Short mmCIF file of C-alpha atoms in Angstrom, two decimals:
data_model
loop_
_atom_site.label_atom_id
_atom_site.label_comp_id
_atom_site.label_asym_id
_atom_site.label_seq_id
_atom_site.Cartn_x
_atom_site.Cartn_y
_atom_site.Cartn_z
CA MET A 260 1.61 29.94 -5.09
CA ALA A 261 3.39 30.84 -1.96
CA LEU A 262 2.90 27.57 -0.08
CA PRO A 263 3.79 25.26 -3.03
CA VAL A 264 6.71 27.33 -3.94
CA ALA A 265 8.06 27.26 -0.33
CA PHE A 266 7.38 23.52 -0.01
CA PHE A 267 9.29 22.54 -3.11
CA ALA A 268 12.05 24.93 -2.37
CA LEU A 269 12.54 23.69 1.19
CA PHE A 270 12.02 19.87 0.78
CA PHE A 271 13.17 19.31 -2.88
CA ALA A 272 15.50 22.01 -4.29
CA TRP A 273 17.50 22.41 -1.07
CA PRO A 274 18.11 18.59 -0.46
CA VAL A 275 19.01 18.01 -4.14
CA ALA A 276 21.44 20.94 -4.18
CA ALA A 277 23.02 19.81 -1.03
CA ILE A 278 23.79 16.37 -2.42
CA VAL A 279 25.05 17.67 -5.79
CA ALA A 280 27.24 20.24 -3.95
CA ARG A 281 28.64 17.44 -1.80
CA GLY A 282 29.68 15.53 -4.88
CA LEU A 283 31.22 18.36 -7.02
CA ARG A 284 32.69 20.49 -4.29
CA THR A 285 35.81 19.58 -2.32
CA ASP A 286 38.06 21.72 -0.23
CA GLY A 287 35.91 24.73 -0.98
CA ALA A 288 36.42 24.44 -4.78
CA TRP A 289 33.96 23.37 -7.51
CA HIS A 290 35.12 20.77 -9.98
CA LEU A 291 32.90 21.50 -12.90
CA GLY A 292 35.27 19.94 -15.40
CA ARG A 293 34.09 16.61 -13.96
CA ILE A 294 30.86 17.00 -15.77
CA ALA A 295 32.55 16.78 -19.27
CA ASP A 296 34.74 13.94 -18.08
CA VAL A 297 31.74 11.91 -17.04
CA VAL A 298 29.31 12.56 -20.01
CA THR A 299 32.06 11.75 -22.65
CA GLN A 300 32.69 8.23 -21.21
CA PRO A 301 31.36 5.63 -23.83
CA ASP A 302 29.54 3.50 -21.10
CA ILE A 303 27.83 6.51 -19.78
CA ARG A 304 26.74 7.63 -23.29
CA HIS A 305 25.26 4.15 -23.75
CA VAL A 306 23.36 4.42 -20.53
CA LEU A 307 21.99 7.81 -21.70
CA TRP A 308 20.97 6.40 -25.03
CA PHE A 309 19.23 3.35 -23.49
CA THR A 310 17.44 5.33 -20.83
CA THR A 311 16.06 7.76 -23.39
CA TRP A 312 14.80 5.33 -26.05
CA GLN A 313 13.36 2.66 -23.63
CA ALA A 314 11.40 5.50 -21.92
CA LEU A 315 10.01 6.60 -25.29
CA ALA A 316 9.14 3.07 -26.28
CA SER A 317 7.57 2.27 -22.92
CA THR A 318 5.41 5.40 -23.15
CA ALA A 319 4.27 4.63 -26.71
CA LEU A 320 3.40 1.06 -25.76
CA THR A 321 1.64 2.09 -22.61
CA LEU A 322 -0.56 4.61 -24.56
CA LEU A 323 -1.30 1.93 -27.24
CA LEU A 324 -2.56 -0.62 -24.67
CA ALA A 325 -4.14 1.73 -22.06
CA LEU A 326 -6.06 4.33 -24.16
CA PRO A 327 -8.65 1.73 -25.34
CA ALA A 328 -9.04 0.76 -21.53
CA GLY A 329 -9.53 4.53 -20.79
CA TYR A 330 -12.39 4.52 -23.23
CA VAL A 331 -13.87 1.39 -21.71
CA PHE A 332 -13.88 2.80 -18.17
CA ALA A 333 -15.07 6.14 -19.27
CA ARG A 334 -17.91 5.27 -21.79
CA LEU A 335 -19.01 1.69 -21.00
CA ASP A 336 -20.85 0.37 -18.03
CA PHE A 337 -20.57 -3.19 -17.07
CA PRO A 338 -20.73 -5.41 -13.92
CA GLY A 339 -17.60 -5.15 -11.78
CA LYS A 340 -16.42 -1.92 -13.26
CA GLN A 341 -15.44 -0.30 -9.97
CA LEU A 342 -13.64 -3.42 -8.67
CA LEU A 343 -11.72 -3.72 -11.95
CA ARG A 344 -10.71 -0.07 -11.83
CA ALA A 345 -9.19 -0.67 -8.29
CA VAL A 346 -7.41 -3.80 -9.65
CA VAL A 347 -5.86 -1.86 -12.47
CA THR A 348 -4.41 0.69 -10.14
CA VAL A 349 -2.91 -1.90 -7.64
CA PRO A 350 0.31 -2.64 -9.79
CA PHE A 351 1.16 1.00 -9.75
CA VAL A 352 1.68 1.00 -5.97
CA LEU A 353 3.57 -2.35 -5.60
CA PRO A 354 7.30 -1.91 -4.66
CA THR A 355 9.28 -2.32 -7.79
CA VAL A 356 11.49 -4.99 -6.39
CA VAL A 357 8.49 -7.17 -5.75
CA ALA A 358 6.61 -6.62 -8.92
CA GLY A 359 9.81 -7.09 -10.89
CA SER A 360 10.39 -10.46 -9.21
CA ALA A 361 6.80 -11.43 -10.03
CA PHE A 362 7.16 -10.41 -13.59
CA LEU A 363 10.37 -12.32 -13.80
CA ALA A 364 8.52 -15.41 -12.76
CA LEU A 365 6.35 -14.96 -15.74
CA VAL A 366 8.96 -14.40 -18.39
CA GLY A 367 12.28 -15.73 -16.93
CA ARG A 368 13.88 -19.04 -16.49
CA GLY A 369 11.28 -21.53 -15.34
CA GLY A 370 8.49 -18.96 -15.71
CA LEU A 371 5.08 -19.47 -17.17
CA LEU A 372 6.01 -18.67 -20.77
CA ASP A 373 9.07 -20.93 -20.38
CA GLU A 374 7.01 -23.77 -19.14
CA LEU A 375 4.22 -23.49 -21.76
CA TRP A 376 6.12 -22.49 -24.79
CA GLY A 377 9.76 -22.50 -24.00
CA VAL A 378 9.93 -18.69 -24.45
CA ARG A 379 12.09 -16.38 -22.24
CA LEU A 380 11.98 -12.67 -22.31
CA ASP A 381 14.19 -11.87 -19.21
CA THR A 382 17.30 -11.35 -21.45
CA THR A 383 15.54 -8.99 -23.83
CA VAL A 384 14.31 -5.39 -23.59
CA TRP A 385 10.71 -6.65 -24.03
CA ALA A 386 10.59 -7.77 -20.48
CA ILE A 387 11.44 -4.22 -19.32
CA LEU A 388 8.95 -2.65 -21.74
CA LEU A 389 6.09 -4.90 -20.67
CA ALA A 390 6.88 -4.42 -17.04
CA HIS A 391 6.80 -0.72 -17.54
CA VAL A 392 3.30 -1.06 -19.06
CA PHE A 393 2.33 -3.16 -16.00
CA PHE A 394 3.24 -0.32 -13.74
CA ASN A 395 1.90 2.64 -15.73
CA PHE A 396 -1.27 1.25 -17.15
CA ALA A 397 -3.25 2.96 -14.35
CA VAL A 398 -1.71 6.31 -15.02
CA VAL A 399 -3.28 6.54 -18.46
CA VAL A 400 -6.54 4.93 -17.63
CA ARG A 401 -7.20 7.23 -14.61
CA THR A 402 -5.75 10.45 -16.00
CA VAL A 403 -7.24 10.27 -19.51
CA GLY A 404 -10.30 8.21 -18.58
CA GLY A 405 -11.16 10.66 -15.72
CA LEU A 406 -11.53 13.50 -18.25
CA TRP A 407 -12.96 11.30 -21.03
CA ALA A 408 -15.84 10.26 -18.68
CA GLN A 409 -16.77 13.96 -18.26
CA LEU A 410 -16.69 15.02 -21.95
CA ASP A 411 -20.06 15.67 -23.52
CA PRO A 412 -20.70 12.83 -25.93
CA ARG A 413 -23.24 14.90 -27.88
CA GLN A 414 -20.42 16.82 -29.63
CA GLU A 415 -19.10 13.74 -31.20
CA GLU A 416 -22.65 12.54 -32.01
CA ALA A 417 -23.33 15.71 -33.82
CA ALA A 418 -20.24 15.15 -35.98
CA ARG A 419 -21.60 11.68 -36.76
CA MET A 420 -24.91 13.12 -37.79
CA LEU A 421 -23.07 15.48 -40.21
CA GLY A 422 -21.54 12.52 -41.95
CA ALA A 423 -18.26 11.97 -40.13
CA SER A 424 -17.20 8.36 -39.64
CA PRO A 425 -16.60 7.13 -36.06
CA LEU A 426 -12.81 7.39 -36.47
CA THR A 427 -13.02 10.81 -38.02
CA ALA A 428 -15.42 12.14 -35.28
CA TRP A 429 -13.08 10.78 -32.62
CA ARG A 430 -9.98 12.35 -34.24
CA LYS A 431 -11.52 15.71 -34.96
CA VAL A 432 -13.68 16.28 -31.91
CA THR A 433 -12.67 13.93 -28.96
CA LEU A 434 -9.00 13.66 -29.36
CA PRO A 435 -8.33 17.48 -29.31
CA ALA A 436 -10.38 17.74 -26.11
CA LEU A 437 -8.42 14.88 -24.57
CA ALA A 438 -4.96 16.24 -25.67
CA PRO A 439 -4.14 17.90 -22.45
CA ALA A 440 -4.92 14.82 -20.35
CA VAL A 441 -3.13 12.52 -22.94
CA ALA A 442 -0.13 14.83 -22.74
CA ALA A 443 -0.16 14.84 -18.90
CA ALA A 444 -0.40 11.04 -18.77
CA SER A 445 2.37 10.61 -21.37
CA LEU A 446 4.61 13.04 -19.37
CA MET A 447 4.16 10.98 -16.17
CA VAL A 448 4.71 7.62 -17.77
CA PHE A 449 7.88 9.07 -19.55
CA LEU A 450 9.26 10.36 -16.22
CA PHE A 451 8.60 7.12 -14.39
CA THR A 452 10.21 5.07 -17.20
CA PHE A 453 13.12 7.51 -17.70
CA THR A 454 14.02 7.19 -13.99
CA SER A 455 13.14 3.44 -13.81
CA PHE A 456 15.18 1.55 -11.18
CA GLY A 457 13.72 -1.62 -9.75
CA VAL A 458 12.35 -2.94 -13.02
CA VAL A 459 15.67 -2.44 -14.92
CA GLN A 460 17.79 -3.67 -12.04
CA ILE A 461 15.80 -7.01 -11.81
CA LEU A 462 14.93 -7.68 -15.38
CA GLY A 463 17.79 -5.91 -17.18
CA GLY A 464 20.58 -7.58 -15.21
CA PRO A 465 24.10 -6.51 -16.44
CA THR A 466 23.01 -5.89 -20.01
CA PHE A 467 20.66 -2.89 -19.50
CA SER A 468 21.08 0.09 -17.25
CA THR A 469 19.15 3.39 -16.80
CA LEU A 470 20.59 6.58 -15.33
CA GLU A 471 18.79 5.74 -12.04
CA VAL A 472 20.46 2.39 -11.76
CA GLU A 473 23.83 3.84 -12.68
CA ILE A 474 23.47 6.63 -9.96
CA TYR A 475 22.62 3.94 -7.42
CA ARG A 476 25.65 1.82 -8.42
CA GLN A 477 27.97 4.80 -8.45
CA THR A 478 26.65 5.81 -4.94
CA SER A 479 26.27 2.47 -3.10
CA GLU A 480 28.78 0.20 -4.91
CA VAL A 481 31.56 2.28 -6.30
CA PHE A 482 31.30 5.03 -3.81
CA ASP A 483 31.97 7.64 -6.45
CA LEU A 484 29.71 10.49 -5.27
CA SER A 485 31.10 12.97 -7.91
CA THR A 486 30.08 10.76 -10.90
CA ALA A 487 26.62 10.19 -9.17
CA ALA A 488 26.26 13.99 -8.84
CA VAL A 489 27.07 14.59 -12.51
CA LEU A 490 24.56 11.96 -13.55
CA THR A 491 22.04 13.49 -11.31
CA LEU A 492 22.61 16.94 -13.12
CA VAL A 493 22.27 15.14 -16.47
CA GLN A 494 19.05 13.57 -15.45
CA PHE A 495 17.78 16.82 -13.99
CA ALA A 496 18.59 18.74 -17.31
CA ALA A 497 16.93 16.13 -19.44
CA VAL A 498 13.77 16.05 -17.43
CA GLY A 499 13.76 19.82 -17.39
CA ALA A 500 13.95 20.04 -21.10
CA VAL A 501 11.06 17.46 -21.48
CA LEU A 502 8.91 19.45 -19.06
CA ALA A 503 9.63 22.75 -20.85
CA VAL A 504 8.54 21.28 -24.28
CA HIS A 505 5.41 19.85 -22.62
CA ALA A 506 4.40 23.04 -20.90
CA TRP A 507 4.81 24.91 -24.20
CA THR A 508 2.90 22.47 -26.44
CA VAL A 509 0.06 21.71 -24.12
CA ARG A 510 -0.71 25.33 -23.20
CA ARG A 511 -1.40 26.10 -26.75
CA ARG A 512 -3.99 23.36 -27.12
CA GLU A 513 -6.11 23.82 -24.00
CA THR A 514 -9.61 25.19 -24.41
CA ALA A 515 -12.75 25.29 -22.38
CA LEU A 516 -14.82 22.19 -22.51
CA ARG A 517 -18.41 21.35 -21.70
CA LEU A 518 -18.21 18.80 -18.93
CA VAL A 519 -21.12 16.49 -17.88
CA ASP A 520 -21.92 14.01 -15.19
CA PRO A 521 -19.93 10.79 -15.86
CA LYS A 522 -23.03 8.74 -15.10
CA VAL A 523 -24.59 10.29 -18.20
CA THR A 524 -21.85 9.23 -20.55
CA ALA A 525 -21.38 5.64 -19.40
CA ARG A 526 -23.81 3.07 -20.83
CA ARG A 527 -24.03 -0.63 -21.58
CA PRO A 528 -21.99 -1.81 -24.53
CA ARG A 529 -23.85 -1.73 -27.86
CA GLY A 530 -22.92 -3.55 -31.09
CA ALA A 531 -20.21 -5.98 -31.84
CA GLY A 532 -17.48 -3.36 -31.92
CA GLN A 533 -17.99 -2.23 -28.24
CA TRP A 534 -18.34 -5.72 -27.07
CA ALA A 535 -15.06 -6.80 -28.89
CA LEU A 536 -13.21 -3.84 -27.50
CA LEU A 537 -14.46 -4.59 -23.89
CA VAL A 538 -13.43 -8.31 -24.23
CA SER A 539 -9.90 -7.26 -25.57
CA VAL A 540 -9.36 -4.81 -22.75
CA LEU A 541 -10.39 -7.38 -20.20
CA ALA A 542 -7.97 -9.88 -21.78
CA VAL A 543 -5.09 -7.42 -21.66
CA VAL A 544 -5.85 -6.58 -17.96
CA ALA A 545 -6.09 -10.28 -17.22
CA LEU A 546 -2.77 -11.27 -18.91
CA LEU A 547 -0.60 -8.12 -18.21
CA LEU A 548 -1.93 -6.98 -14.79
CA VAL A 549 -3.80 -9.73 -12.94
CA LEU A 550 -1.43 -12.61 -13.81
CA PRO A 551 1.61 -11.19 -12.16
CA LEU A 552 -0.47 -10.37 -9.08
CA ALA A 553 -1.72 -13.85 -8.98
CA VAL A 554 1.74 -15.14 -8.86
CA LEU A 555 2.30 -13.11 -5.76
CA VAL A 556 -0.74 -14.42 -4.00
CA ARG A 557 0.20 -18.01 -5.00
CA ARG A 558 3.68 -17.76 -3.59
CA SER A 559 2.57 -16.18 -0.33
CA LEU A 560 0.40 -19.35 0.16
CA ASP A 561 3.10 -21.98 -0.43
CA ALA A 562 3.64 -22.51 3.19
CA PRO A 563 1.01 -24.78 4.83
CA GLY A 564 -1.47 -23.34 7.17
CA LEU A 565 -0.70 -19.68 6.08
CA GLY A 566 2.80 -20.09 7.66
CA TYR A 567 4.15 -17.06 5.90
CA TYR A 568 1.43 -14.85 7.23
CA ARG A 569 1.73 -16.14 10.77
CA ALA A 570 5.37 -15.47 10.66
CA LEU A 571 4.76 -11.82 10.13
CA THR A 572 3.37 -11.42 13.66
CA HIS A 573 6.60 -12.37 15.31
CA THR A 574 9.52 -10.04 15.99
CA ASP A 575 12.54 -10.87 13.86
CA GLY A 576 15.07 -9.44 16.35
CA GLY A 577 17.60 -8.91 13.54
CA THR A 578 16.21 -6.95 10.43
CA PHE A 579 13.18 -5.55 12.28
CA LEU A 580 12.75 -4.09 15.67
CA VAL A 581 9.11 -4.80 15.58
CA ALA A 582 6.89 -7.44 13.91
CA PRO A 583 6.78 -7.12 10.17
CA VAL A 584 2.94 -6.79 10.19
CA HIS A 585 3.43 -3.40 12.10
CA ALA A 586 4.55 -2.05 8.79
CA VAL A 587 0.90 -2.20 7.58
CA TRP A 588 -0.36 0.30 10.14
CA THR A 589 2.85 2.44 9.74
CA SER A 590 2.27 2.68 5.87
CA LEU A 591 -1.32 3.61 6.28
CA GLN A 592 -0.52 6.44 8.70
CA TYR A 593 2.13 7.84 6.50
CA ALA A 594 0.10 7.44 3.33
CA VAL A 595 -2.76 9.47 4.85
CA ALA A 596 -0.48 12.32 6.10
CA ALA A 597 1.27 12.39 2.70
CA THR A 598 -2.00 12.41 0.82
CA ALA A 599 -3.22 15.39 2.88
CA VAL A 600 -0.01 17.29 2.21
CA ALA A 601 0.05 16.40 -1.45
CA VAL A 602 -3.63 17.45 -2.00
CA VAL A 603 -3.15 20.83 -0.25
CA ILE A 604 0.13 21.63 -2.04
CA GLY A 605 -0.96 20.23 -5.53
CA GLY A 606 -4.46 21.72 -5.23
CA LEU A 607 -3.19 25.16 -4.58
CA ALA A 608 -0.64 24.92 -7.40
CA ALA A 609 -3.23 23.61 -9.84
CA ALA A 610 -5.65 26.46 -8.95
CA ALA A 611 -2.98 29.08 -9.56
CA LEU A 612 -1.83 27.44 -12.75
CA ALA A 613 -5.28 27.19 -14.18
CA ARG A 614 -5.86 31.01 -14.20
CA ARG A 615 -5.76 32.41 -17.68
CA ASP A 616 -4.14 35.60 -16.47
CA ALA A 617 -1.30 33.67 -14.80
CA GLY A 618 2.14 35.29 -15.51
CA ARG A 619 4.91 33.59 -17.24
CA LEU A 620 6.72 32.98 -13.85
CA VAL A 621 3.72 31.07 -12.60
CA ARG A 622 3.32 29.01 -15.75
CA GLY A 623 7.02 28.13 -15.65
CA PHE A 624 6.34 26.71 -12.13
CA ASP A 625 4.19 24.08 -13.81
CA ALA A 626 7.10 22.40 -15.26
CA LEU A 627 9.18 22.67 -11.98
CA LEU A 628 6.32 20.80 -10.08
CA MET A 629 7.16 17.59 -12.08
CA LEU A 630 10.81 17.59 -11.36
CA PRO A 631 10.51 15.38 -8.27
CA LEU A 632 9.28 12.55 -10.67
CA GLY A 633 12.34 13.00 -12.84
CA VAL A 634 15.10 13.27 -10.15
CA SER A 635 16.68 10.20 -8.75
CA ALA A 636 14.95 9.01 -5.62
CA VAL A 637 18.39 7.99 -4.25
CA THR A 638 19.48 11.68 -4.61
CA VAL A 639 16.41 12.91 -2.79
CA GLY A 640 16.79 10.38 -0.06
CA PHE A 641 20.41 11.20 0.53
CA GLY A 642 19.65 14.95 0.17
CA PHE A 643 17.14 14.76 3.01
CA LEU A 644 19.78 13.18 5.31
CA ILE A 645 22.31 15.86 4.45
CA ALA A 646 20.19 19.01 4.23
CA LEU A 647 17.58 18.40 7.07
CA ASP A 648 20.06 17.61 9.78
CA LYS A 649 20.60 20.91 11.57
CA PRO A 650 18.32 23.33 13.47
CA PRO A 651 15.80 24.88 12.63
CA LEU A 652 15.04 21.86 10.47
CA ASP A 653 16.62 18.90 12.12
CA LEU A 654 14.08 16.22 11.00
CA ARG A 655 16.26 13.11 10.79
CA GLN A 656 14.54 11.58 13.87
CA SER A 657 11.09 12.89 13.09
CA TRP A 658 8.34 10.75 11.65
CA VAL A 659 7.20 13.66 9.41
CA LEU A 660 10.21 13.14 7.20
CA VAL A 661 8.62 10.09 5.46
CA PRO A 662 5.26 11.72 4.63
CA LEU A 663 7.16 14.77 3.30
CA ALA A 664 9.25 12.70 0.90
CA GLN A 665 6.10 10.80 -0.22
CA ALA A 666 4.18 13.99 -0.67
CA LEU A 667 6.98 15.22 -3.06
CA VAL A 668 5.93 12.29 -5.38
CA GLY A 669 2.30 12.56 -4.85
CA ALA A 670 1.97 16.33 -5.43
CA PRO A 671 2.79 16.19 -9.13
CA PHE A 672 0.00 13.65 -9.60
CA VAL A 673 -2.48 15.91 -7.93
CA VAL A 674 -1.44 18.78 -10.24
CA ARG A 675 -1.51 16.83 -13.43
CA THR A 676 -4.89 15.20 -12.55
CA MET A 677 -6.62 18.44 -11.44
CA LEU A 678 -5.08 20.94 -13.97
CA PRO A 679 -6.80 19.79 -17.28
CA VAL A 680 -10.20 19.82 -15.52
CA LEU A 681 -9.62 23.25 -13.89
CA ARG A 682 -8.48 24.67 -17.25
CA ALA A 683 -11.47 23.12 -18.99
CA VAL A 684 -13.87 25.09 -16.73
CA ASP A 685 -15.51 27.94 -18.71
CA VAL A 686 -14.24 31.20 -17.11
CA ARG A 687 -17.62 32.83 -17.77
CA LEU A 688 -19.15 30.80 -14.99
CA ARG A 689 -16.72 32.34 -12.64
CA GLU A 690 -17.27 35.81 -14.04
CA ALA A 691 -20.97 35.49 -13.71
CA ALA A 692 -20.75 34.50 -10.06
CA ALA A 693 -18.39 37.45 -9.37
CA VAL A 694 -20.81 39.80 -11.17
CA LEU A 695 -23.66 38.45 -8.87
CA GLY A 696 -21.59 39.52 -5.89
CA ALA A 697 -19.84 36.25 -4.87
CA SER A 698 -16.45 36.65 -3.13
CA PRO A 699 -13.48 34.69 -4.68
CA TRP A 700 -13.74 32.04 -1.94
CA ARG A 701 -17.45 31.60 -2.55
CA VAL A 702 -16.82 31.45 -6.42
CA TRP A 703 -14.34 28.60 -5.71
CA ARG A 704 -16.70 26.81 -3.40
CA GLU A 705 -19.86 27.15 -5.43
CA VAL A 706 -18.43 26.98 -9.01
CA ASP A 707 -15.06 25.34 -9.25
CA LEU A 708 -15.32 22.75 -6.50
CA PRO A 709 -18.46 20.97 -7.74
CA LEU A 710 -16.83 20.74 -11.21
CA VAL A 711 -13.50 19.40 -9.95
CA ARG A 712 -14.48 17.29 -7.02
CA ARG A 713 -14.40 14.08 -9.21
CA ALA A 714 -10.77 15.09 -10.27
CA LEU A 715 -9.84 16.00 -6.66
CA LEU A 716 -10.93 12.49 -5.45
CA VAL A 717 -9.06 10.89 -8.30
CA ALA A 718 -5.95 12.95 -7.40
CA ALA A 719 -6.21 12.01 -3.69
CA GLY A 720 -6.42 8.35 -4.70
CA PHE A 721 -3.23 8.69 -6.87
CA ALA A 722 -1.45 10.41 -4.09
CA PHE A 723 -2.49 7.80 -1.47
CA ALA A 724 -1.48 4.98 -3.93
CA VAL A 725 1.83 6.54 -4.59
CA SER A 726 2.67 7.05 -1.01
CA LEU A 727 1.88 3.35 -0.08
CA GLY A 728 4.28 2.17 -2.65
CA GLU A 729 7.01 4.76 -2.52
CA PHE A 730 10.32 3.05 -1.94
CA GLY A 731 13.31 4.96 -3.41
CA ALA A 732 13.57 7.87 -0.92
CA THR A 733 11.78 6.15 1.98
CA VAL A 734 14.31 3.35 2.23
CA PHE A 735 16.95 5.89 3.29
CA ILE A 736 14.81 7.81 5.86
CA ALA A 737 12.38 5.29 7.38
CA ARG A 738 13.22 4.62 11.00
CA PRO A 739 14.11 0.90 11.86
CA ASP A 740 11.23 0.81 14.37
CA ASN A 741 8.70 2.16 11.79
CA PRO A 742 9.43 0.58 8.47
CA THR A 743 6.80 1.08 5.65
CA LEU A 744 5.52 -1.91 3.70
CA PRO A 745 7.89 -1.45 0.64
CA VAL A 746 10.93 -0.99 2.93
CA ALA A 747 10.04 -4.18 4.89
CA VAL A 748 9.45 -6.19 1.70
CA ALA A 749 12.86 -5.11 0.33
CA ARG A 750 14.56 -6.05 3.57
CA LEU A 751 13.04 -9.48 3.56
CA LEU A 752 13.94 -10.02 -0.05
CA SER A 753 17.61 -9.09 0.64
CA ARG A 754 17.93 -11.89 3.19
CA PRO A 755 18.36 -15.52 1.99
CA GLY A 756 15.93 -18.26 2.90
CA ASP A 757 12.44 -19.42 1.87
CA LEU A 758 10.96 -17.98 5.09
CA ASN A 759 12.11 -14.45 4.33
CA TYR A 760 11.06 -14.75 0.72
CA GLY A 761 7.65 -16.03 1.68
CA GLN A 762 7.08 -13.24 4.25
CA ALA A 763 7.97 -10.75 1.59
CA MET A 764 5.28 -12.31 -0.75
CA ALA A 765 2.91 -12.25 2.11
CA LEU A 766 3.52 -8.59 2.96
CA SER A 767 3.26 -7.83 -0.81
CA THR A 768 -0.12 -9.49 -0.94
CA ILE A 769 -1.19 -7.55 2.13
CA LEU A 770 -0.13 -4.21 0.46
CA MET A 771 -2.01 -5.25 -2.73
CA VAL A 772 -5.15 -5.98 -0.70
CA VAL A 773 -4.99 -2.76 1.26
CA CYS A 774 -4.51 -0.64 -1.81
CA ALA A 775 -7.27 -2.39 -3.63
CA ALA A 776 -9.71 -1.89 -0.62
CA ALA A 777 -8.79 1.78 -0.36
CA LEU A 778 -9.14 2.37 -4.04
CA LEU A 779 -12.55 0.65 -4.17
CA VAL A 780 -13.80 2.86 -1.35
CA LEU A 781 -12.65 5.90 -3.29
CA GLU A 782 -14.42 4.59 -6.45
CA ARG A 783 -17.62 4.34 -4.38
CA LEU A 784 -17.22 7.93 -2.97
CA ARG A 785 -16.40 9.57 -6.26
CA THR A 786 -19.49 8.20 -8.18
CA ASP A 787 -21.85 10.39 -6.38
CA ARG A 788 -23.87 12.56 -8.72
CA THR A 789 -22.37 16.06 -9.14
CA GLY A 790 -25.09 17.30 -11.57
CA GLU A 791 -24.58 18.31 -15.12
CA PHE A 792 -22.39 21.34 -15.69
#
């Protein structure tokens, strides 16, 4: 736990505390009365209410649509499965400003729904909810589906032989085993939608506003840092309460599970029910995930002769100090470094938290690990600039600042992906190895690692994808001569003109292709046989 605690204390707690103190402390005195003044304002209460209920609704809708897909990817084998799994994950890493614009082209004025049926959703909350499903679909599929694929199907088959209906067998046998993974996925989806920024800003307009949007507005438009600091504390407290409830409820439900090779559980669809489920999941993926991505590709090809792509190779001289295409290589380098940090930090934390004899203090750190997902990225970005600007940690001009910020967001995904599998490992396997004389390191290498290798690769894929698409904090700390892909896209979108917009769509398409290729390679790597256990 020493390294994870030090990492989060140094690169999360300290920057956030620095920016909050800057907003609530003036002339050496704390102005805590400002907290009550802000939270009692009617418009702020409305923002708090909308932020909470839309996050709950988005989480429920995402589970409703994505859990069947998790079953399909875990239990059914069909052509193109690996490619489709990579495609499902791509929306999760797209910059929110780009994906929000693409979604607006589907449901807004002159969009596809407007052209075909005269229906517009951009002025309703449904646009926000569907866009949140678009972003978080992969979280449920990969987190729940990863564990579902390793559950021994013979336990459910035994219940069926004893007379249980398919629904009863699933509810009594499979669902309790999946509960930790479902709770982990629900928690991540809730945190992402609770702190939603780009989607609400683009699709919500002046009607809808979340805490994240309000913090950004108070910081960059109104320049009221004290109100932004209060809202950050409110968001921090709300997320902390959710994490505490999650840690208390999930811990009581976790049990050791019998895990098997995923290749044993996946088989060709059988019967009309499974084929109908597969077709319905494919339809949801096509309409909700692939269609917005197709809009991006089509818009990037509007210029004849791949004109938008050719323009990416030229130095702008204004917005960019280098050619925009340079952001592709920069993003890949940052993402690899951030993934390495996130896997080490998250893996160590998950291994410590998975121990049955872990103390209350260690278990409490489980909830703290998720706080970076629930704190405003604007706050973290500003905090980095304020806190890490003096020796011995003056990192403002260092390239490592960006991977560190990205790893803060990636590490919780590593923990949440690996923890259910680590806790499901039968402790008697470790005890037997220890009795036979194996050292703790050899027990981990010979017992735990083979069992969690699949989860580790899934976690690395999540961390890499999150790092590629991270925008909120990176936009404040990325150097002008080394912009990441999301930062480059946002800068192009902020400038008027068809050429800038087309280049933004072209860069977004490149980001989509790079992510899909990386995830497809990961899918091939993690399908190696690990044996039955």
